[in-house]
Amino acid sequence: MTGAAGFVGRPLLRALAEDGHEVSCVVRPSTEISAIAPYAAVIFPYGGYQQLYQIARETRPELVLHLAGLFLAEHSPDTIVDLLESSVLFPCVLLDAADRAGCGRLVNTGSYWQRYNGADYDPVNLYAAAKQALEDCAAYYVRAKNWKMLTLQMFDTYGPGDTRRKVLNLLHGLKDGESLAMSSGEQKMYFCYIDDVVDAYRQALRLLDAQPPGTARTYAVRGELPCSLREAAGVYLEVSGRRPALQWGVRPSRPREFLDPEGLGEVLPGWKPRYSLREGLRRYENGWN
Amino acid sequence: MTGAAGFVGRPLLRALAEDGHEVSCVVRPSTEISAIAPYAAVIFPYGGYQQLYQIARETRPELVLHLAGLFLAEHSPDTIVDLLESSVLFPCVLLDAADRAGCGRLVNTGSYWQRYNGADYDPVNLYAAAKQALEDCAAYYVRAKNWKMLTLQMFDTYGPGDTRRKVLNLLHGLKDGESLAMSSGEQKMYFCYIDDVVDAYRQALRLLDAQPPGTARTYAVRGELPCSLREAAGVYLEVSGRRPALQWGVRPSRPREFLDPEGLGEVLPGWKPRYSLREGLRRYENGWN
C-alpha cells in the first residue's frame, strides 16, 4: 500500500487491518509512522527505486493498493518533479517490482479532474495529467502481463484530519468573524465522506476478485447528489454553528474550474454512500477533536 | 530540440540548420557533441530539471522538437528508471519550462508500438507506454495552456549509422557465413528511410503553423508498402551482396510481436516517402562508410 499515512490512507489501513489483511506500506522517509504502525504488517520508508524490487521479493504482495499522490491544484517549477516522480515514476516502478514478484492486481486512485467537462480525458491540471500518465503505464501491465486493474475516480473527499488546502478545511480553520475571499461558489461538487471512501476501497478489493485478468475498470466514488460549493458551505456553517465572513464572488475562479461534473462515469457497483452531506459535515466538524 | 545526437536527430538537426532554423539542443551530459556542434545554435549538456527553466528563459524557444527517447524493446529493473525519466519526466518538465517562457508548440515523436493490433492505445512494451504517458502530460499543455502538438508516430525507421539493436543493423554487422537466429520473419513492417523521416519532421513543422492552438494531431510516418521482415532481409542481402546464414524460425517471436500494422493511422499529410525499400536499402548499405 502506498499513501497509508495520508488522509484516506490512515483510516483505510486501519479498516483493512480489521478486515484481516496483512498490509505492507511504502511511505515517504519523512513520514511520521507512529499513527499507522499499529495497523501495518511492515512499514518501509522509501529508499530509492531499487529498494522496491527488494520489498516486492520479500513481501510477495497479492495486490498493489496505490493511494499516494502529491495533491496540487497548481504545480510550480519547484514542485513539478516531485509531482511526476511520486505520481508516475514511483508507482510505475512499484508495479514493475510487484509484477516480477508474481503480483497481478492493482487498485488505483484516480481523480475526476482527469475528465474536465465530462471528456473521457481532459486534465484540469498537471496533477490529473500525471494520474492519467500512470494509468497509461499500468495499462502495459494489464495488457502485456495480464494484470487486473481497478481505478477509483475520486470526487470531493472530505473528513476530519484532512489538511489538504481545500475549501472545507480552510473554513474549518477560520474563527468567528474572520473573513475568507471565496470564488462564486457556483461550481457543483459531489462531496463524499471519508468513511464512505474507505468502504469504496474495500468494495474495490472485493470486485477485483471477480474481475478477469487483463482488464482495467474505472469507477466513480462520489456523493449521491451534486451540491454547489455555496450550498455546502451553508450546510457546514449551520451544523457547525460557525460564523466566519465568507466573501462570495471576490476570488476569481481557478483556471479550468470544473463547473458541473454531473453524471460523470459509472459509480462503483455494489457501493453507495451511507452519509448525506449534512450528516457527513456533522461528523467532519465533531471528528477533529 | 532533444535527441539531436541520435540516429534521426543528427541528420534532422543538420537539415533544420540548412533550412535556416536556430536550434538549441539539450543533450545527455555523456553525449559526444562534436558531430552536432556545427549545426546547433547552442548545446546544453543536461544538468538537472531546474536547468531546463533557465535554458527556456535564455533561449525563448518558439517550438519544442522532442526526439529523445531510450529505445528499449524490453526494459529491466536496471533500465526502467532511466526509461521513465528520459521519456516522461524530462520532456514534461521541458514543456513546463518552455510554457513558462511563452512557447506553445510541440513536435513530438511517438511509436506505432503504442497501438498493438491497431488499438487506439495498447502498448507493446513499457517504452511505448511511456510515450503515451508523455502525450497525456502534454495534453495538459494543449488543453489548459493552448499549445499546438503534433506527434509523428514512427514506424520502422532505418538508415546508415543506426546503432539501435534492430534486425537490419544486426544483419549489417554480420560477416559472410556468420549465422543469426531469426524469428519467423512473418511480421509485416513499414520500413522508412532516414531521409524520408527527416522530411517528415520538416513537413510537421510546416503543418504546425496552420494547426489551431489548443489542438493535438497524430500522424503516421511509414513506408508506402508493408513488407515482411523476411522479404526485407531478402532485398537487403540482394542489394548488399552479403551472404550471412539466417536461421529463420529458430528464435521465438518477442512477446506481443506486432504481426500486421497495416493501415494504422493517417499518414502525415503532404508527405510521402521518396525512397522505395530497395533504394533505401542500397543507400543504407553504402552510407555506412
XYZ file of C-alpha atoms in Angstrom:
578
model
C 0.000 0.000 0.000
C 1.176 3.478 -0.811
C -0.174 6.624 0.826
C -1.027 4.796 4.056
C -0.197 7.853 6.147
C -2.389 10.162 4.090
C -5.862 11.443 4.787
C -7.617 8.493 3.135
C -4.812 6.027 3.759
C -4.871 6.210 7.557
C -8.461 5.078 8.122
C -8.285 2.704 5.157
C -5.214 0.942 6.512
C -6.956 0.559 9.848
C -10.068 -0.883 8.193
C -8.007 -3.310 6.126
C -6.154 -4.488 9.191
C -9.500 -5.021 10.935
C -10.662 -6.977 7.861
C -7.698 -9.299 8.413
C -5.427 -8.100 5.614
C -1.680 -8.003 6.113
C -0.652 -4.669 4.681
C 2.929 -3.723 3.820
C 3.313 0.026 3.437
C 5.853 2.053 1.500
C 5.951 5.587 2.898
C 7.993 8.720 2.333
C 11.114 8.701 4.521
C 9.843 11.872 6.221
C 6.519 10.275 7.193
C 5.650 10.124 10.878
C 4.688 6.465 11.196
C 3.525 6.134 14.793
C -0.145 6.574 13.820
C -0.084 3.812 11.217
C 2.401 1.424 12.804
C -0.258 -0.499 14.809
C -2.128 -1.436 11.633
C 0.683 -2.193 9.180
C 2.337 -5.593 8.857
C 5.539 -3.800 7.948
C 6.463 -0.234 7.012
C 9.221 0.560 4.525
C 10.472 4.125 4.426
C 11.091 4.587 0.720
C 14.779 4.325 -0.097
C 15.030 4.545 -3.866
C 13.699 2.648 -6.845
C 15.860 -0.446 -6.492
C 14.572 -0.946 -2.960
C 11.080 -1.505 -4.394
C 12.252 -4.707 -6.101
C 13.679 -5.933 -2.835
C 10.460 -5.102 -0.964
C 8.400 -6.959 -3.561
C 10.636 -10.011 -3.383
C 10.387 -10.014 0.415
C 6.679 -9.363 0.786
C 5.314 -11.099 -2.354
C 2.265 -8.824 -2.483
C -1.051 -10.191 -3.730
C -2.215 -6.740 -4.642
C -0.874 -3.207 -5.006
C -3.083 -0.587 -3.400
C -1.958 2.791 -4.654
C -3.180 5.900 -2.890
C -0.049 8.037 -2.646
C -0.102 11.234 -4.605
C 1.001 14.770 -4.203
C -2.233 16.751 -4.325
C -1.514 20.020 -6.132
C -4.249 22.187 -7.631
C -1.498 24.047 -9.465
C 2.115 22.946 -9.821
C 5.182 25.165 -9.946
C 8.758 24.712 -11.169
C 9.620 23.810 -7.577
C 7.011 21.084 -7.234
C 6.698 19.576 -10.718
C 9.469 16.995 -10.331
C 8.120 15.748 -7.021
C 4.644 15.616 -8.565
C 5.791 13.493 -11.512
C 8.109 11.293 -9.503
C 5.514 10.491 -6.876
C 2.590 10.165 -9.313
C 4.208 8.374 -12.255
C 7.716 7.029 -11.659
C 7.383 5.693 -8.155
C 4.116 3.789 -8.700
C 5.205 2.530 -12.132
C 8.432 1.068 -10.756
C 6.422 -0.346 -7.862
C 4.154 -2.126 -10.355
C 7.178 -3.449 -12.194
C 8.663 -4.761 -8.968
C 5.353 -6.329 -7.936
C 4.952 -7.858 -11.396
C 8.347 -9.527 -11.185
C 7.358 -10.882 -7.769
C 4.279 -12.544 -9.257
C 1.661 -9.935 -8.362
C -1.082 -9.107 -10.846
C -3.592 -6.828 -9.128
C -3.821 -3.092 -8.748
C -6.361 -0.917 -7.017
C -5.509 2.574 -8.169
C -6.674 6.064 -7.253
C -7.764 8.470 -9.976
C -9.477 11.830 -9.883
C -12.484 13.297 -11.653
C -10.133 16.124 -12.576
C -8.926 13.827 -15.357
C -12.262 14.492 -17.051
C -12.762 18.235 -17.448
C -16.242 18.960 -18.752
C -17.036 15.277 -18.917
C -14.454 14.325 -21.548
C -13.009 10.824 -21.429
C -9.714 12.537 -20.839
C -9.058 16.247 -20.460
C -6.923 17.053 -17.445
C -7.841 20.029 -15.273
C -4.253 20.301 -14.108
C -0.923 18.513 -14.258
C -1.830 16.520 -11.135
C -4.694 14.966 -13.122
C -2.470 14.500 -16.187
C 0.061 12.622 -14.067
C -2.693 10.299 -12.846
C -3.596 9.562 -16.460
C 0.089 9.007 -17.282
C 0.297 6.386 -14.565
C -2.806 4.666 -15.933
C -1.055 4.558 -19.326
C 1.918 2.841 -17.736
C -0.288 0.498 -15.738
C -2.094 -0.418 -18.976
C 1.136 -2.078 -20.074
C 0.959 -4.444 -17.107
C -2.732 -5.061 -17.761
C -2.291 -5.854 -21.446
C 1.148 -7.410 -21.577
C 1.291 -9.027 -18.141
C -2.355 -9.850 -17.627
C -2.877 -7.713 -14.554
C -6.289 -6.717 -13.235
C -6.626 -3.010 -12.533
C -9.438 -1.162 -10.858
C -9.225 2.620 -10.638
C -11.411 4.590 -8.264
C -12.016 8.025 -9.702
C -12.330 10.199 -6.610
C -14.600 13.187 -6.308
C -14.541 15.641 -3.415
C -13.482 13.587 -0.436
C -13.608 15.179 3.000
C -13.297 14.224 6.606
C -11.761 15.245 9.914
C -7.989 15.487 9.929
C -7.767 16.465 6.274
C -5.003 19.044 5.927
C -5.085 19.456 2.150
C -5.719 23.021 1.020
C -9.374 22.502 0.224
C -12.200 24.927 0.907
C -13.868 22.980 3.696
C -10.601 22.678 5.593
C -9.990 26.391 5.189
C -13.476 27.146 6.547
C -12.832 24.833 9.475
C -9.712 26.798 10.330
C -11.497 30.192 10.485
C -12.535 31.888 13.701
C -15.945 33.585 14.029
C -15.882 36.912 12.242
C -12.700 36.105 10.320
C -13.234 36.580 6.636
C -12.315 34.472 3.628
C -12.410 35.540 -0.005
C -14.363 32.965 -1.978
C -15.000 32.343 -5.647
C -18.565 32.486 -6.981
C -19.227 29.180 -5.215
C -21.376 28.026 -8.092
C -19.258 25.015 -9.033
C -21.108 21.789 -8.352
C -19.352 19.149 -6.315
C -20.008 15.606 -5.181
C -18.792 15.566 -1.611
C -18.017 12.128 -0.273
C -17.372 11.471 3.402
C -14.199 9.645 4.386
C -15.957 6.589 5.881
C -17.744 6.099 2.575
C -14.463 6.467 0.719
C -12.893 3.760 2.882
C -15.837 1.483 2.143
C -15.369 2.128 -1.565
C -11.804 0.765 -1.442
C -12.981 -2.287 0.462
C -15.636 -2.886 -2.176
C -12.993 -2.411 -4.907
C -10.928 -5.200 -3.355
C -13.950 -7.496 -3.443
C -14.821 -6.600 -7.035
C -11.282 -7.200 -8.205
C -11.558 -10.850 -7.176
C -14.184 -11.454 -9.844
C -12.675 -9.192 -12.500
C -10.984 -11.105 -15.342
C -7.197 -10.879 -15.752
C -6.041 -8.491 -18.467
C -8.801 -5.982 -17.803
C -8.953 -2.460 -16.409
C -12.045 -0.829 -14.952
C -12.671 2.692 -13.736
C -15.469 3.655 -11.368
C -16.535 6.908 -9.762
C -16.592 7.360 -5.985
C -18.798 10.311 -5.163
C -21.645 11.630 -3.080
C -25.131 10.807 -4.278
C -26.217 14.346 -5.083
C -24.288 17.229 -6.588
C -24.231 20.341 -4.487
C -22.795 23.767 -5.149
C -19.875 24.829 -3.010
C -22.010 27.681 -1.730
C -24.769 25.341 -0.581
C -22.256 23.004 1.027
C -20.645 25.877 2.899
C -24.114 26.937 4.079
C -24.825 23.491 5.471
C -21.416 23.394 7.129
C -21.891 26.759 8.860
C -25.306 25.598 10.014
C -24.211 22.270 11.508
C -21.022 23.723 12.995
C -22.532 26.949 14.330
C -19.515 28.808 12.951
C -19.839 32.417 11.800
C -16.949 33.354 9.576
C -17.485 36.112 6.982
C -17.446 34.491 3.561
C -16.988 36.951 0.735
C -18.545 35.152 -2.175
C -17.609 36.222 -5.673
C -14.473 38.035 -4.591
C -11.927 35.500 -5.806
C -11.626 34.707 -9.489
C -12.384 31.092 -10.254
C -9.413 28.816 -10.767
C -8.274 28.198 -14.324
C -10.369 25.329 -15.693
C -12.704 25.361 -12.701
C -14.965 22.335 -13.008
C -18.490 23.738 -13.017
C -20.611 20.655 -13.384
C -19.314 17.107 -13.134
C -22.851 15.713 -13.129
C -23.223 12.102 -14.122
C -19.528 11.619 -14.705
C -18.707 7.944 -15.042
C -20.270 4.813 -13.627
C -20.387 4.705 -9.851
C -18.608 1.794 -8.177
C -21.034 -1.161 -8.331
C -22.269 -2.524 -5.036
C -21.330 0.616 -3.147
C -23.257 3.687 -2.185
C -22.501 6.423 0.310
C -24.043 5.974 3.738
C -23.697 9.595 4.782
C -25.697 12.544 3.489
C -23.770 15.785 3.170
C -25.414 17.125 6.342
C -24.554 14.031 8.350
C -21.042 13.886 6.907
C -20.413 17.542 7.754
C -21.642 16.982 11.294
C -19.162 14.131 11.670
C -16.498 16.197 9.986
C -16.948 19.002 12.484
C -17.001 16.720 15.515
C -14.240 14.413 14.339
C -11.361 16.858 14.560
C -11.031 16.566 18.303
C 15.461 20.047 -29.638
C 16.025 16.872 -27.722
C 17.689 13.775 -29.162
C 19.809 15.834 -31.586
C 22.722 13.420 -31.296
C 20.583 10.383 -32.019
C 20.136 8.440 -35.198
C 17.267 10.595 -36.505
C 18.344 13.732 -34.652
C 21.749 14.109 -36.314
C 20.562 14.443 -39.922
C 17.429 16.302 -38.826
C 19.428 18.929 -36.956
C 21.622 19.395 -39.998
C 18.584 19.799 -42.270
C 16.973 22.287 -39.907
C 20.164 24.343 -39.767
C 20.247 24.339 -43.571
C 16.611 25.466 -43.569
C 17.720 28.467 -41.520
C 16.399 27.427 -38.098
C 18.334 28.281 -34.978
C 18.266 25.102 -32.945
C 19.132 24.903 -29.259
C 19.833 21.348 -28.182
C 19.593 19.702 -24.786
C 21.719 16.556 -24.765
C 22.743 13.940 -22.230
C 25.923 15.025 -20.406
C 27.694 11.940 -21.795
C 26.868 12.840 -25.413
C 29.791 13.350 -27.793
C 28.800 16.677 -29.343
C 31.470 17.273 -32.000
C 29.274 15.834 -34.767
C 26.314 18.088 -34.000
C 28.151 21.208 -32.834
C 28.416 22.750 -36.342
C 24.633 22.723 -36.765
C 23.367 23.721 -33.338
C 22.924 27.325 -32.239
C 23.794 26.212 -28.736
C 24.176 22.881 -26.970
C 23.241 22.400 -23.333
C 24.504 19.259 -21.619
C 21.562 18.399 -19.396
C 22.221 19.390 -15.809
C 19.034 18.671 -13.916
C 15.410 19.724 -14.096
C 15.832 23.251 -12.798
C 18.344 23.977 -15.553
C 15.565 23.458 -18.115
C 13.750 26.551 -16.809
C 16.929 28.566 -17.160
C 17.504 27.288 -20.700
C 13.947 28.172 -21.690
C 14.283 31.674 -20.236
C 17.542 32.196 -22.103
C 16.560 30.752 -25.458
C 12.834 31.614 -25.579
C 12.044 28.689 -27.875
C 9.319 29.018 -30.493
C 8.870 25.296 -30.596
C 9.905 22.172 -28.725
C 11.088 19.378 -31.007
C 11.217 16.206 -28.947
C 13.050 13.200 -30.321
C 14.998 11.928 -27.332
C 13.995 8.561 -26.040
C 15.619 5.486 -24.684
C 14.724 2.811 -27.196
C 14.164 -0.423 -25.300
C 12.279 -3.383 -26.741
C 12.187 -4.787 -23.211
C 13.036 -2.943 -20.026
C 14.656 -4.364 -16.908
C 14.876 -3.263 -13.270
C 18.193 -1.656 -14.215
C 16.806 0.418 -17.078
C 13.231 1.247 -16.069
C 14.050 4.428 -14.172
C 16.168 5.812 -16.995
C 13.392 4.872 -19.429
C 10.726 6.724 -17.452
C 12.902 9.705 -16.601
C 14.010 10.258 -20.177
C 10.623 9.506 -21.761
C 8.220 11.145 -19.310
C 9.805 13.356 -16.654
C 12.482 15.087 -18.675
C 10.255 16.077 -21.621
C 7.336 17.010 -19.363
C 9.472 19.391 -17.319
C 10.925 20.716 -20.566
C 7.397 21.504 -21.771
C 6.631 23.210 -18.488
C 9.779 25.311 -18.775
C 9.019 26.196 -22.397
C 5.429 27.044 -21.485
C 6.549 29.480 -18.806
C 8.877 31.073 -21.376
C 5.930 31.717 -23.724
C 6.340 28.716 -26.021
C 3.234 26.916 -27.275
C 4.311 24.388 -29.899
C 5.439 20.795 -29.705
C 6.504 18.371 -32.386
C 6.656 15.052 -30.611
C 7.831 11.563 -31.504
C 5.561 8.594 -30.941
C 5.761 4.965 -31.987
C 3.350 2.582 -33.664
C 4.140 0.283 -30.750
C 1.609 2.358 -28.819
C -1.056 0.670 -30.945
C -0.741 -3.098 -30.643
C -3.091 -4.816 -33.054
C -4.417 -1.494 -34.242
C -5.958 -0.367 -30.945
C -6.107 3.351 -30.230
C -3.875 2.570 -27.300
C -2.381 -0.777 -26.339
C 1.311 -0.577 -25.631
C 3.596 -3.323 -26.941
C 6.097 -2.558 -24.217
C 6.843 -0.074 -21.457
C 8.779 2.084 -23.922
C 5.530 2.600 -25.849
C 3.566 3.109 -22.622
C 5.983 5.834 -21.580
C 5.433 7.592 -24.914
C 1.701 7.535 -24.270
C 2.257 8.816 -20.736
C 4.152 11.790 -22.119
C 1.367 12.510 -24.617
C -1.102 12.582 -21.762
C 1.090 15.001 -19.846
C 1.491 17.113 -22.986
C -2.302 17.098 -23.368
C -2.409 19.273 -20.260
C -0.419 21.970 -22.045
C -2.590 21.581 -25.139
C -5.875 21.891 -23.266
C -5.008 24.188 -20.386
C -2.279 26.279 -21.995
C -3.464 26.305 -25.584
C -0.423 24.583 -27.052
C -0.361 23.015 -30.511
C 1.005 19.487 -30.547
C 1.823 17.297 -33.498
C 3.004 13.752 -32.834
C 4.735 11.715 -35.514
C 4.021 8.064 -34.912
C 7.161 6.368 -36.190
C 7.244 3.007 -37.892
C 10.422 1.112 -38.756
C 12.972 3.803 -39.401
C 16.372 2.761 -40.753
C 19.474 4.297 -42.201
C 23.237 4.182 -42.083
C 24.799 4.858 -38.716
C 21.872 3.397 -36.792
C 23.252 1.539 -33.803
C 19.957 0.556 -32.172
C 19.536 -3.180 -31.685
C 17.268 -3.670 -34.682
C 17.349 -6.558 -37.126
C 18.702 -4.662 -40.112
C 21.601 -3.317 -38.066
C 22.350 -6.796 -36.777
C 22.384 -8.143 -40.361
C 24.689 -5.340 -41.393
C 27.137 -6.343 -38.690
C 27.360 -9.992 -39.831
C 30.242 -11.377 -41.898
C 29.576 -13.746 -44.812
C 28.821 -17.199 -43.494
C 28.138 -15.947 -39.955
C 24.786 -17.082 -38.751
C 21.957 -15.288 -36.957
C 18.981 -16.906 -35.310
C 15.830 -15.207 -36.580
C 12.167 -15.303 -35.618
C 9.624 -16.492 -38.191
C 10.161 -13.239 -40.074
C 6.476 -13.076 -40.895
C 5.778 -9.834 -39.063
C 4.889 -7.067 -41.501
C 6.771 -3.819 -41.220
C 6.670 -0.406 -42.832
C 10.316 0.463 -43.306
C 11.001 4.153 -43.724
C 14.363 5.502 -44.828
C 16.068 8.140 -42.715
C 15.968 10.887 -45.374
C 12.219 10.429 -45.609
C 11.955 10.564 -41.827
C 13.846 13.863 -41.786
C 11.490 15.242 -44.421
C 8.531 14.168 -42.299
C 9.716 16.322 -39.388
C 10.219 19.298 -41.717
C 6.696 18.830 -43.016
C 5.420 18.573 -39.436
C 6.954 21.975 -38.680
C 5.132 23.458 -41.664
C 1.814 21.844 -40.757
C 2.040 23.075 -37.196
C 1.979 26.672 -38.433
C -1.563 26.228 -39.712
C -2.801 23.996 -36.867
C -5.112 25.801 -34.427
C -3.932 26.431 -30.859
C -5.332 24.011 -28.299
C -5.234 21.028 -30.656
C -3.221 17.825 -30.848
C -2.751 15.756 -34.000
C -1.086 12.407 -34.543
C 0.150 11.176 -37.912
C 1.929 8.058 -39.069
C 5.368 8.183 -40.682
C 5.940 4.956 -42.544
C 6.981 3.357 -45.833
C 4.329 3.126 -48.506
C 4.021 -0.629 -48.555
C 4.117 -3.174 -45.788
C 6.753 -5.825 -46.167
C 7.536 -8.877 -44.083
C 10.832 -8.883 -42.255
C 11.818 -11.918 -44.296
C 11.184 -10.156 -47.605
C 13.044 -7.077 -46.419
C 16.025 -9.168 -45.358
C 15.978 -10.836 -48.792
C 16.098 -7.467 -50.537
C 18.882 -6.329 -48.245
C 21.034 -9.385 -48.904
C 20.456 -8.926 -52.627
C 21.443 -5.252 -52.817
C 24.331 -5.660 -50.385
C 25.711 -8.908 -51.833
C 26.076 -10.165 -48.261
C 25.791 -13.874 -47.503
C 25.162 -14.434 -43.830
C 23.321 -17.563 -42.756
C 19.896 -16.541 -41.480
C 18.167 -19.219 -39.487
C 14.522 -18.328 -39.880
C 12.058 -19.687 -37.373
C 14.674 -20.501 -34.763
C 14.008 -17.656 -32.358
C 10.666 -17.371 -30.620
C 8.844 -14.204 -31.503
C 9.029 -11.416 -28.967
C 6.175 -11.095 -26.512
C 3.460 -9.064 -28.209
C 5.202 -9.171 -31.578
C 3.318 -6.853 -33.908
C 2.256 -9.014 -36.826
C 0.361 -6.617 -39.012
C 0.260 -2.873 -38.515
C -1.472 -2.377 -41.875
C -3.336 0.857 -42.335
C -2.520 2.078 -38.860
C -3.368 5.751 -38.541
C -3.484 8.609 -41.011
C -0.192 9.253 -42.776
C 1.306 12.724 -42.368
C -0.497 14.969 -44.890
C 1.637 16.485 -47.634
C 4.416 13.975 -47.155
C 5.234 10.723 -48.792
C 8.415 8.657 -48.814
C 10.744 9.256 -51.727
C 12.665 6.016 -51.339
C 11.430 2.526 -52.105
C 12.668 -0.183 -49.767
C 15.164 -1.371 -52.395
C 16.560 2.106 -52.989
C 16.615 2.860 -49.280
C 18.470 -0.366 -48.517
C 21.025 0.412 -51.225
C 21.639 3.781 -49.608
C 21.662 2.181 -46.175
C 24.394 -0.257 -47.251
C 26.530 2.393 -48.954
C 26.006 5.066 -46.347
C 27.918 3.432 -43.509
C 31.321 4.366 -44.893
